[in-house]
PDB file of C-alpha atoms in Angstrom:
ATOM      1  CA  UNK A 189     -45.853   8.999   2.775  1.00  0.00           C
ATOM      2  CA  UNK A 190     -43.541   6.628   4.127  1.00  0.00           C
ATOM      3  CA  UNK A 191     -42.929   5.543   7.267  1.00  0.00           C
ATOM      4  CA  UNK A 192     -39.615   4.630   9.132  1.00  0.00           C
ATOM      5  CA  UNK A 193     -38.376   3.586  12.129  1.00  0.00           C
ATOM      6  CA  UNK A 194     -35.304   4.246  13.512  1.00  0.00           C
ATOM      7  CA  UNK A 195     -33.584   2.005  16.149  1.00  0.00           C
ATOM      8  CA  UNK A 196     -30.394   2.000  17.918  1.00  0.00           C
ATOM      9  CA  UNK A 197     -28.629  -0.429  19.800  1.00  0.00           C
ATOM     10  CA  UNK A 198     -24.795  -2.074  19.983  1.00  0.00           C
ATOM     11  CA  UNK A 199     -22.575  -3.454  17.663  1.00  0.00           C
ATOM     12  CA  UNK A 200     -22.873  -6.312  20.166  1.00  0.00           C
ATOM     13  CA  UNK A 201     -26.212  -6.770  20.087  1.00  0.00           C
ATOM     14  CA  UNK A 202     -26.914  -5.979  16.173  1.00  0.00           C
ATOM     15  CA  UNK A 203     -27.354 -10.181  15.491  1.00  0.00           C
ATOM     16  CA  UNK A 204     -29.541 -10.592  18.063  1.00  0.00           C
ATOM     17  CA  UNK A 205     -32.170  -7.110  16.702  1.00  0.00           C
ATOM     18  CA  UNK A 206     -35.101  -8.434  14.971  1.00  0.00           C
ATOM     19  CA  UNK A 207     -35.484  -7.316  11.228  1.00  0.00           C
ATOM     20  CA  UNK A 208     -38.090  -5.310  10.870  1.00  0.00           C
ATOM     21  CA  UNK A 209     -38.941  -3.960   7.262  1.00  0.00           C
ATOM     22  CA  UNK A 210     -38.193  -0.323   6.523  1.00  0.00           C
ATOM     23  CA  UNK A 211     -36.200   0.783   9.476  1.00  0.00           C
ATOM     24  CA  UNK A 212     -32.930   1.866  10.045  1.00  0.00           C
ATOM     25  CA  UNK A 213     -30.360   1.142  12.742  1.00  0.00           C
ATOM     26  CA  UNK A 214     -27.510   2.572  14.092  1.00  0.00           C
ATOM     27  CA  UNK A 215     -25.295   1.599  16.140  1.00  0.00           C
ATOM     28  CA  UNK A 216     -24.108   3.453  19.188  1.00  0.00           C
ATOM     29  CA  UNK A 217     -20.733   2.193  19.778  1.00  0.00           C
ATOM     30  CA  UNK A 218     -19.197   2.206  16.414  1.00  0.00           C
ATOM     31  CA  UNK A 219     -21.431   4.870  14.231  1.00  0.00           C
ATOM     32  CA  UNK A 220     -22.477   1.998  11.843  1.00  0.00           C
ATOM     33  CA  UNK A 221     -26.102   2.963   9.730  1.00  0.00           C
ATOM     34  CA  UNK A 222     -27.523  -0.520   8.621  1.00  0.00           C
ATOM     35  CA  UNK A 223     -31.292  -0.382   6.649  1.00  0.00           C
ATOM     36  CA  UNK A 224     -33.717  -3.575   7.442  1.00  0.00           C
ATOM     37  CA  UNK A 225     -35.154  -2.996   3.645  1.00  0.00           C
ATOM     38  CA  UNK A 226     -38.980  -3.970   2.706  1.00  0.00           C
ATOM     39  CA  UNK A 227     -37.574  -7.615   1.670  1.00  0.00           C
ATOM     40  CA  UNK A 228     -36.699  -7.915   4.816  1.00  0.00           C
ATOM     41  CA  UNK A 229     -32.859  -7.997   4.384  1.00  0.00           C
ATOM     42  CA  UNK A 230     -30.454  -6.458   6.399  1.00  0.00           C
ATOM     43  CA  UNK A 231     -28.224  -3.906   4.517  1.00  0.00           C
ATOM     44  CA  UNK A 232     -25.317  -2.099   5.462  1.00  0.00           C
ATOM     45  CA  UNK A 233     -25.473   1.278   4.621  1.00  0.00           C
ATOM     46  CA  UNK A 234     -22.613   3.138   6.159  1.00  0.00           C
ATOM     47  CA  UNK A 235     -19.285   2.063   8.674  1.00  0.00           C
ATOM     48  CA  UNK A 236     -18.150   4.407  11.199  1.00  0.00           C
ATOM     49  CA  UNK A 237     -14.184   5.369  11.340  1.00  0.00           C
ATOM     50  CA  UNK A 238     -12.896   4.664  15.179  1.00  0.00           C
ATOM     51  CA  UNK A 239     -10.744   7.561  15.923  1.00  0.00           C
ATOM     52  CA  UNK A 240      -7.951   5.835  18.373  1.00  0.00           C
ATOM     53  CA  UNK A 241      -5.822   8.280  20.473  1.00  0.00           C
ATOM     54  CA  UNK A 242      -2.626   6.354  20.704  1.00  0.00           C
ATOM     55  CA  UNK A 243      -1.493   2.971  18.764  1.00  0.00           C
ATOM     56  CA  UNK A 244      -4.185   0.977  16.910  1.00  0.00           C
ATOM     57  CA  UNK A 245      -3.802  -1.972  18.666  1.00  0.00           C
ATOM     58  CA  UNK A 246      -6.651  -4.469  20.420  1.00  0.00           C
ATOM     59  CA  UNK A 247     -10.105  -2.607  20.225  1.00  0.00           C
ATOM     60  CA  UNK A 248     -12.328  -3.596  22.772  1.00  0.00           C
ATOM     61  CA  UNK A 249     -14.824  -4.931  20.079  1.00  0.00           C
ATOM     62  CA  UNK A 250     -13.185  -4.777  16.569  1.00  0.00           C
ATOM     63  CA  UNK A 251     -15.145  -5.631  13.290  1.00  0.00           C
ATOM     64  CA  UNK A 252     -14.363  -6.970   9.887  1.00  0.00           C
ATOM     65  CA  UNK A 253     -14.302  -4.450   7.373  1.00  0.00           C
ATOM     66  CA  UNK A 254     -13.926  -0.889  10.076  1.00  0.00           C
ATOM     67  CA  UNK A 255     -11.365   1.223   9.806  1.00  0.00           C
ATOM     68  CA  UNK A 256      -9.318   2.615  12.925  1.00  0.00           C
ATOM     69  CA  UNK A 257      -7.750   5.991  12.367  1.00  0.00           C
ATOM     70  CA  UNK A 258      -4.936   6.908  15.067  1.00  0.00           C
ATOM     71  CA  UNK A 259      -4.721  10.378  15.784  1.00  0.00           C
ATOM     72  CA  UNK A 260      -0.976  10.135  16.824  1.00  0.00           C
ATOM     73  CA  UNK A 261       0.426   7.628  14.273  1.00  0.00           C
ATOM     74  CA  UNK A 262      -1.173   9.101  11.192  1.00  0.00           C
ATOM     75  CA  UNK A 263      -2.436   5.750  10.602  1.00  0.00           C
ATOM     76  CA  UNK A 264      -5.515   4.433   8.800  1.00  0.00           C
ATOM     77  CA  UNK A 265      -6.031   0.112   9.202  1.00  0.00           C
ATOM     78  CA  UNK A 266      -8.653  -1.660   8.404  1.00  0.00           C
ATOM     79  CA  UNK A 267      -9.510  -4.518  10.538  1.00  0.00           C
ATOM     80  CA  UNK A 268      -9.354  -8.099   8.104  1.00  0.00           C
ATOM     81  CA  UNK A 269      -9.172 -11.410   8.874  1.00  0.00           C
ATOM     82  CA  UNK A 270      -8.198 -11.150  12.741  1.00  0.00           C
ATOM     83  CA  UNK A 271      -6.049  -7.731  12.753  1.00  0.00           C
ATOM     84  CA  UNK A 272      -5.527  -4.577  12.543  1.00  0.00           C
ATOM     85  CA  UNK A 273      -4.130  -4.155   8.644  1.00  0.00           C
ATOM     86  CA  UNK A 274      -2.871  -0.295   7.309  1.00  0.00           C
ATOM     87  CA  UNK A 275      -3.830   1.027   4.360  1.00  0.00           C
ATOM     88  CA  UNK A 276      -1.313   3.912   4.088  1.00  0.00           C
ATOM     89  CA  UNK A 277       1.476   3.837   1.642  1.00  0.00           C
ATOM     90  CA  UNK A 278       4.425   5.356   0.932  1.00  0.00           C
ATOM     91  CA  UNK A 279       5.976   6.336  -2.021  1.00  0.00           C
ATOM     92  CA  UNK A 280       9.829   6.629  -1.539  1.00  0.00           C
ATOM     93  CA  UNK A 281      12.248   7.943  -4.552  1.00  0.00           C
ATOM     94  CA  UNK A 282      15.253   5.782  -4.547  1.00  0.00           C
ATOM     95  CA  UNK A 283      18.562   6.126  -6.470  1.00  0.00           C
ATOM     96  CA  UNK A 284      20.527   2.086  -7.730  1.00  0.00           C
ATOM     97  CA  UNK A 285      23.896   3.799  -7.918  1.00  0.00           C
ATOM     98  CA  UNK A 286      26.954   2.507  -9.847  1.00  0.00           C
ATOM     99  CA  UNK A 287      24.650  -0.210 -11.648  1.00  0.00           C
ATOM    100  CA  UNK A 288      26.312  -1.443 -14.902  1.00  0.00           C
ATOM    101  CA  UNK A 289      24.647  -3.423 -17.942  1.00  0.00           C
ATOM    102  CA  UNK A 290      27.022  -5.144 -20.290  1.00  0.00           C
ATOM    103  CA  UNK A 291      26.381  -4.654 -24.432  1.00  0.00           C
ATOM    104  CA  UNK A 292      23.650  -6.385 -25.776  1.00  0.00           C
ATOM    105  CA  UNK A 293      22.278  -8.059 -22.666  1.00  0.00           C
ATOM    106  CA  UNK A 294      20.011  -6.830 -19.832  1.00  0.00           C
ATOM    107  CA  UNK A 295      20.460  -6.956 -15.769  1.00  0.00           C
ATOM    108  CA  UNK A 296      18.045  -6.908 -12.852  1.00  0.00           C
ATOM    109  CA  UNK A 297      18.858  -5.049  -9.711  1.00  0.00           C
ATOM    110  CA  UNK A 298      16.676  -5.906  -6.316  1.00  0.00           C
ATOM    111  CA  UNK A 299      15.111  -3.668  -4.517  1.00  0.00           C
ATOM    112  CA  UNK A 300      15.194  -5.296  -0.997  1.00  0.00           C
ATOM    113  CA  UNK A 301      13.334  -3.209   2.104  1.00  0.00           C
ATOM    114  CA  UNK A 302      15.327  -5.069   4.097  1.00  0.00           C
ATOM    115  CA  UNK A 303      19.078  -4.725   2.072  1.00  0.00           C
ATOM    116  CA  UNK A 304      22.054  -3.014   3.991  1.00  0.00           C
ATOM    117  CA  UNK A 305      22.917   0.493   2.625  1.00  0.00           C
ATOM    118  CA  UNK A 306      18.737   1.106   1.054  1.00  0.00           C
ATOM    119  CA  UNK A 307      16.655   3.933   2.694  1.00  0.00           C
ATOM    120  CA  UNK A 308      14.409   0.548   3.808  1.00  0.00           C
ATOM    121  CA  UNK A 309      16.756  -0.394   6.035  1.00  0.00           C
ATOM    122  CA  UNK A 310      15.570  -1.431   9.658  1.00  0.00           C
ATOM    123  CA  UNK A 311      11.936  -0.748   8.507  1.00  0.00           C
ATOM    124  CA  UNK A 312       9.528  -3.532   9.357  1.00  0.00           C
ATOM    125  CA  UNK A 313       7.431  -3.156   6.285  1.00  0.00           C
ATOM    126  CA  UNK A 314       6.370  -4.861   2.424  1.00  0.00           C
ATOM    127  CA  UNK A 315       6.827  -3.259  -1.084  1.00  0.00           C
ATOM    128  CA  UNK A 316       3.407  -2.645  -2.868  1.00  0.00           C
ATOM    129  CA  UNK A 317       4.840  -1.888  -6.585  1.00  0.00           C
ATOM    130  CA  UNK A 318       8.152  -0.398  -7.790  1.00  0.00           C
ATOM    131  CA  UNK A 319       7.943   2.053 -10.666  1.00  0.00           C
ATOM    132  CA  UNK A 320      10.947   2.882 -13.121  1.00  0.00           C
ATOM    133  CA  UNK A 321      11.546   6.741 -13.221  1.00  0.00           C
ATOM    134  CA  UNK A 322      14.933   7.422 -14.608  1.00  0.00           C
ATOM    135  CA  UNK A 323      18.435   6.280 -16.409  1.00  0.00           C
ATOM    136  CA  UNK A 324      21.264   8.315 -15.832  1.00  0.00           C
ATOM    137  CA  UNK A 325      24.270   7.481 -17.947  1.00  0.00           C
ATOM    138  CA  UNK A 326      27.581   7.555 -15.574  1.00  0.00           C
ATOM    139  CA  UNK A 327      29.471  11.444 -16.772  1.00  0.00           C
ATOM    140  CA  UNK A 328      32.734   8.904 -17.151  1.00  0.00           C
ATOM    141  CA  UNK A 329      31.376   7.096 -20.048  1.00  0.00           C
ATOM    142  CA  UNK A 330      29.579  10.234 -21.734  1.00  0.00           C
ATOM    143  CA  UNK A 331      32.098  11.203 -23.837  1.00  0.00           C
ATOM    144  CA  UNK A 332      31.327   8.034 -26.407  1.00  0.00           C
ATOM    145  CA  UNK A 333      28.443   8.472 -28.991  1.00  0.00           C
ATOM    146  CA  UNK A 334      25.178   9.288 -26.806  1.00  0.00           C
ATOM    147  CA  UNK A 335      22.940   7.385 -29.223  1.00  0.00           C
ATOM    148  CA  UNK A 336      24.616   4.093 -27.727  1.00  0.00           C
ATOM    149  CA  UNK A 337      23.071   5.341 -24.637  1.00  0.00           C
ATOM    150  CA  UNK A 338      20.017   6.187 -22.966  1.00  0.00           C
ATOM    151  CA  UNK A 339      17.082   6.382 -25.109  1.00  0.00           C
ATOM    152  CA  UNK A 340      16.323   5.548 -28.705  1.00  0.00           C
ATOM    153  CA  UNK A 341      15.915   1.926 -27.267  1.00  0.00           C
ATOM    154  CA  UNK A 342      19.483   1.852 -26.679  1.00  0.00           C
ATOM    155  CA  UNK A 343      19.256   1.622 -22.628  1.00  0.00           C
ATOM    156  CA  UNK A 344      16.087   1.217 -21.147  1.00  0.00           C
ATOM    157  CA  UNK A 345      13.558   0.046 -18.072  1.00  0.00           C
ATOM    158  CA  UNK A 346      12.876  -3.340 -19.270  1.00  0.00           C
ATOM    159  CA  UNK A 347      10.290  -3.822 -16.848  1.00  0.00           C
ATOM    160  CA  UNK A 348       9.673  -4.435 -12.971  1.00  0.00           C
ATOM    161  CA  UNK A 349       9.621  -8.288 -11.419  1.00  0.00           C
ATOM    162  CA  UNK A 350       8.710  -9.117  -8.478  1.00  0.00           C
ATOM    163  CA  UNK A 351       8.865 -13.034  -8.150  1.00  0.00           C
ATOM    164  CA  UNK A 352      11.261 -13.337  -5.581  1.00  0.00           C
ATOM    165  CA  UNK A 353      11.184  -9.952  -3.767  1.00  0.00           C
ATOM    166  CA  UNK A 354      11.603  -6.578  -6.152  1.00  0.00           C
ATOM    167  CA  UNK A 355      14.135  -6.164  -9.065  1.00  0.00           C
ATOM    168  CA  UNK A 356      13.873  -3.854 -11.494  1.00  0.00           C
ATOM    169  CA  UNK A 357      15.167  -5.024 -15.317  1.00  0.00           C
ATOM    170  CA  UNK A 358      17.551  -2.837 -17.616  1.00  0.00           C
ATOM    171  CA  UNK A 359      18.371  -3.636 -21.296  1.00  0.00           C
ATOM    172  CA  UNK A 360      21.403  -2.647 -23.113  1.00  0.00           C
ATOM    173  CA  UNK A 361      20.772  -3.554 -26.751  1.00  0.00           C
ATOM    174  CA  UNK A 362      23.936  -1.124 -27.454  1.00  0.00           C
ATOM    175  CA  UNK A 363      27.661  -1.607 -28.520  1.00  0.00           C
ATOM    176  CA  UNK A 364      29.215  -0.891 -25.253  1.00  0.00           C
ATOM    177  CA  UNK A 365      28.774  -1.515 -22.166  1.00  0.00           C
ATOM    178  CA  UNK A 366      26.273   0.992 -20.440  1.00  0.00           C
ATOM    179  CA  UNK A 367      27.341   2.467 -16.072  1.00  0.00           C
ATOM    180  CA  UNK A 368      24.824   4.521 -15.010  1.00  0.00           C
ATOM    181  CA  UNK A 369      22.229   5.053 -12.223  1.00  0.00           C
ATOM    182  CA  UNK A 370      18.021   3.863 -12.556  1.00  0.00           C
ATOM    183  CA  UNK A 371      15.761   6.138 -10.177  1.00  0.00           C
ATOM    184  CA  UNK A 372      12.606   4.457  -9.549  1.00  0.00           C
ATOM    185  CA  UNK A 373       9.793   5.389  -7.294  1.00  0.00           C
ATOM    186  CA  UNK A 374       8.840   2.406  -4.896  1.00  0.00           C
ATOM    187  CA  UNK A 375       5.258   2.402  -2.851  1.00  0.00           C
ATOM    188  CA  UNK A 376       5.985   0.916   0.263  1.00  0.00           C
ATOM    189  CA  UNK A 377       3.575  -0.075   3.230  1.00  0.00           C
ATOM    190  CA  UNK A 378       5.160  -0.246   6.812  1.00  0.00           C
ATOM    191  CA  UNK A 379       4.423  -3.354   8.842  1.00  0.00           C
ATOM    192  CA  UNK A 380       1.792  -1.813  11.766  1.00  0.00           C
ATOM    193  CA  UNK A 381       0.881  -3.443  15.389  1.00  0.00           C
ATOM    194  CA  UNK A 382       3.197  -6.783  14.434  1.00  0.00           C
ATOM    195  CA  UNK A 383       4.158  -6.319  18.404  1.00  0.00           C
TER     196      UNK A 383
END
């Protein structure tokens, strides 16, 4: 039958807790389970979530790699290299309105956070991906041939870059000039505790 000891002490004081083989440890401040195995190595076994009442902001002892939950802000960080990081994201349906392509050539249109007139605007925060949804062909330009338009490789997402900020790409390999509207989906991640 095996034996094991269990042992508790602080976060704090975890460094300073001899190993001894076959025991586990947890720790009473931050819910932590760490195993001292038979080789006599220290392994983690399970972190704690901190449940924060208010704005995740200075813990009185943080620790690389827990997360903070905050009961008010709906918020889930984890806390990396010195602070408090989220790890919510967003995903936002926006509309590029009145975006025209000309015939046989392909445009990019940004996708700022930051831009005057997006649904980013005034939000302290950092786009994760952008994903093309939809092409809408503008109703004044319908009556021509619909095969020069959307579809059939005529007008299409010609990718997503992101090299310097967000743009998505749309080709026109048709005849005419293509007006329309691209709906894309963006995943955004606010900026959290940058005060």
């Amino acid at each position: 039958m095996a034996m094991v000891k269990f042992r508790d002490c602080l976060a704090s004081e975890l460094s300073d807790l001899p190993i001894e083989n076959g025991s586990l440890i947890t720790c009473r401040d931050t819910g932590d389970l760490i195993l001292d195995s038979l080789e006599g190595v220290r392994v983690p076994l399970a972190k704690g979530a901190h449940i924060v009442n208010g704005r995740v902001t200075s813990e009185l002892f943080p620790q690389e790699g827990h997360f903070y939950y905050s009961t008010s802000d709906r918020f889930v960080c984890v806390y990396h290299d010195g602070s408090f990081q989220p790890i919510n994201a967003t995903l936002i349906n926006i509309n590029l309105e009145n975006i025209m392509v000309t015939k046989k050539s392909q445009a990019s249109f940004p996708i700022n956070p930051n831009s005057t007139g997006s649904k980013f605007y005034g939000v302290n925060g950092h786009i994760l991906n952008v994903v093309p949804h939809i092409l809408t062909t503008d109703k004044s330009i319908a009556d021509l041939d619909a095969t020069n338009f959307v579809g059939a490789g005529n007008v299409v997402f010609n990718g997503v870059t992101s090299d310097d900020g967000w743009a998505v790409k749309v080709a026109n390999n048709s005849n005419y000039n293509w007006i329309g509207s691209a709906n894309v989906f963006v995943i955004f991640v606010e900026n959290y505790n940058t005060v």
